[in-house]
Tab-separated table of C-alpha atoms in Angstrom:
chain	number	residue	atom	x	y	z
A	1	PRO	CA	-51.035	48.602	51.265
A	2	SER	CA	-52.772	46.353	49.278
A	3	CYS	CA	-51.298	42.803	47.565
A	4	PRO	CA	-50.861	43.160	44.101
A	5	SER	CA	-53.017	39.480	43.939
A	6	GLU	CA	-56.067	41.188	45.567
A	7	LYS	CA	-56.190	43.492	42.186
A	8	ALA	CA	-57.208	43.718	38.688
A	9	MET	CA	-55.896	46.520	36.833
A	10	VAL	CA	-59.421	47.036	33.775
A	11	CYS	CA	-59.187	48.764	31.153
A	12	PHE	CA	-62.623	51.062	30.173
A	13	GLY	CA	-62.150	52.538	27.239
A	14	ASN	CA	-58.744	54.571	27.670
A	15	MET	CA	-58.751	54.614	32.090
A	16	PHE	CA	-57.131	51.898	33.900
A	17	ILE	CA	-58.985	51.662	36.594
A	18	GLU	CA	-58.031	48.371	39.579
A	19	LEU	CA	-60.434	46.941	40.736
A	20	PRO	CA	-60.694	43.500	42.843
A	21	LYS	CA	-60.694	40.829	41.378
A	22	ALA	CA	-63.574	39.457	42.255
A	23	LYS	CA	-65.703	42.122	41.170
A	24	THR	CA	-63.318	41.918	37.883
A	25	ARG	CA	-64.642	38.072	37.503
A	26	GLU	CA	-68.339	38.755	37.942
A	27	MET	CA	-67.696	41.864	35.507
A	28	LEU	CA	-66.446	39.901	33.025
A	29	ARG	CA	-68.693	36.709	33.350
A	30	GLN	CA	-71.583	38.716	33.018
A	31	ASP	CA	-70.304	40.192	29.573
A	32	GLN	CA	-69.469	37.535	28.467
A	33	GLU	CA	-72.891	35.436	29.404
A	34	GLU	CA	-75.101	38.664	27.480
A	35	LEU	CA	-72.283	37.578	24.785
A	36	ASP	CA	-73.261	34.261	24.838
A	37	GLU	CA	-76.795	35.421	24.032
A	38	GLU	CA	-76.227	37.635	21.548
A	39	ILE	CA	-74.410	35.473	19.628
A	40	ASN	CA	-76.980	32.978	20.526
A	41	LYS	CA	-79.548	35.460	19.088
A	42	LEU	CA	-77.916	36.039	15.997
A	43	ARG	CA	-77.263	32.800	14.897
A	44	LYS	CA	-80.826	31.785	15.266
A	45	GLU	CA	-81.912	34.928	13.017
A	46	LEU	CA	-78.957	34.336	10.055
A	47	ARG	CA	-80.958	30.875	10.169
A	48	VAL	CA	-84.159	32.017	9.348
A	49	LYS	CA	-82.860	34.240	6.400
A	50	VAL	CA	-80.327	31.409	4.938
A	51	ASN	CA	-83.597	29.113	4.263
A	52	ARG	CA	-85.419	31.827	3.048
A	53	LEU	CA	-82.864	32.824	0.580
A	54	TYR	CA	-82.634	29.679	-0.192
A	55	GLU	CA	-86.628	28.976	-0.756
A	56	ALA	CA	-86.851	32.221	-2.768
A	57	GLN	CA	-83.676	30.830	-5.020
A	58	GLY	CA	-85.930	27.414	-5.686
A	59	LYS	CA	-83.325	25.553	-3.378
A	60	PRO	CA	-83.595	23.109	-0.744
A	61	GLU	CA	-83.054	23.656	2.884
A	62	LEU	CA	-79.428	23.067	3.983
A	63	LYS	CA	-78.476	19.977	5.878
A	64	GLY	CA	-77.107	19.679	9.181
A	65	PHE	CA	-77.211	23.756	8.975
A	66	ASN	CA	-79.595	23.911	12.040
A	67	LEU	CA	-77.097	22.164	14.433
A	68	ASN	CA	-76.266	23.923	17.473
A	69	PRO	CA	-72.379	24.419	19.093
A	70	MET	CA	-70.933	22.530	21.748
A	71	SER	CA	-71.040	24.851	24.899
A	72	ALA	CA	-67.624	24.929	26.667
A	73	GLU	CA	-68.577	22.651	29.376
A	74	GLU	CA	-69.684	19.835	26.499
A	75	MET	CA	-65.894	20.790	25.253
A	76	LYS	CA	-65.088	19.910	28.679
A	77	LEU	CA	-66.624	16.727	29.259
A	78	ILE	CA	-65.326	15.426	25.812
A	79	ASN	CA	-62.185	16.126	26.141
A	80	ARG	CA	-61.763	14.441	29.266
A	81	ILE	CA	-63.105	11.294	27.554
A	82	LEU	CA	-60.471	11.686	24.585
A	83	GLU	CA	-57.311	11.693	27.280
A	84	GLY	CA	-58.622	8.669	28.746
């Protein structure tokens, strides 16, 4: 029998499959990268659409709407600085 700490139970649809933790971690990392790319793409598209809407309504462009969120790494660094 294998050590429980070497395996992880992963849910695929309505099934649970036992996989090595390293493989599970890599799968989750890849999924997160793909989700981050999709989120960034949608944010960029939203900015363009909102600016078009404001332009069509004769309103000035939103101020601060083109800001980008901080990455997880940037947030860690900020938290370290704030903690002293």
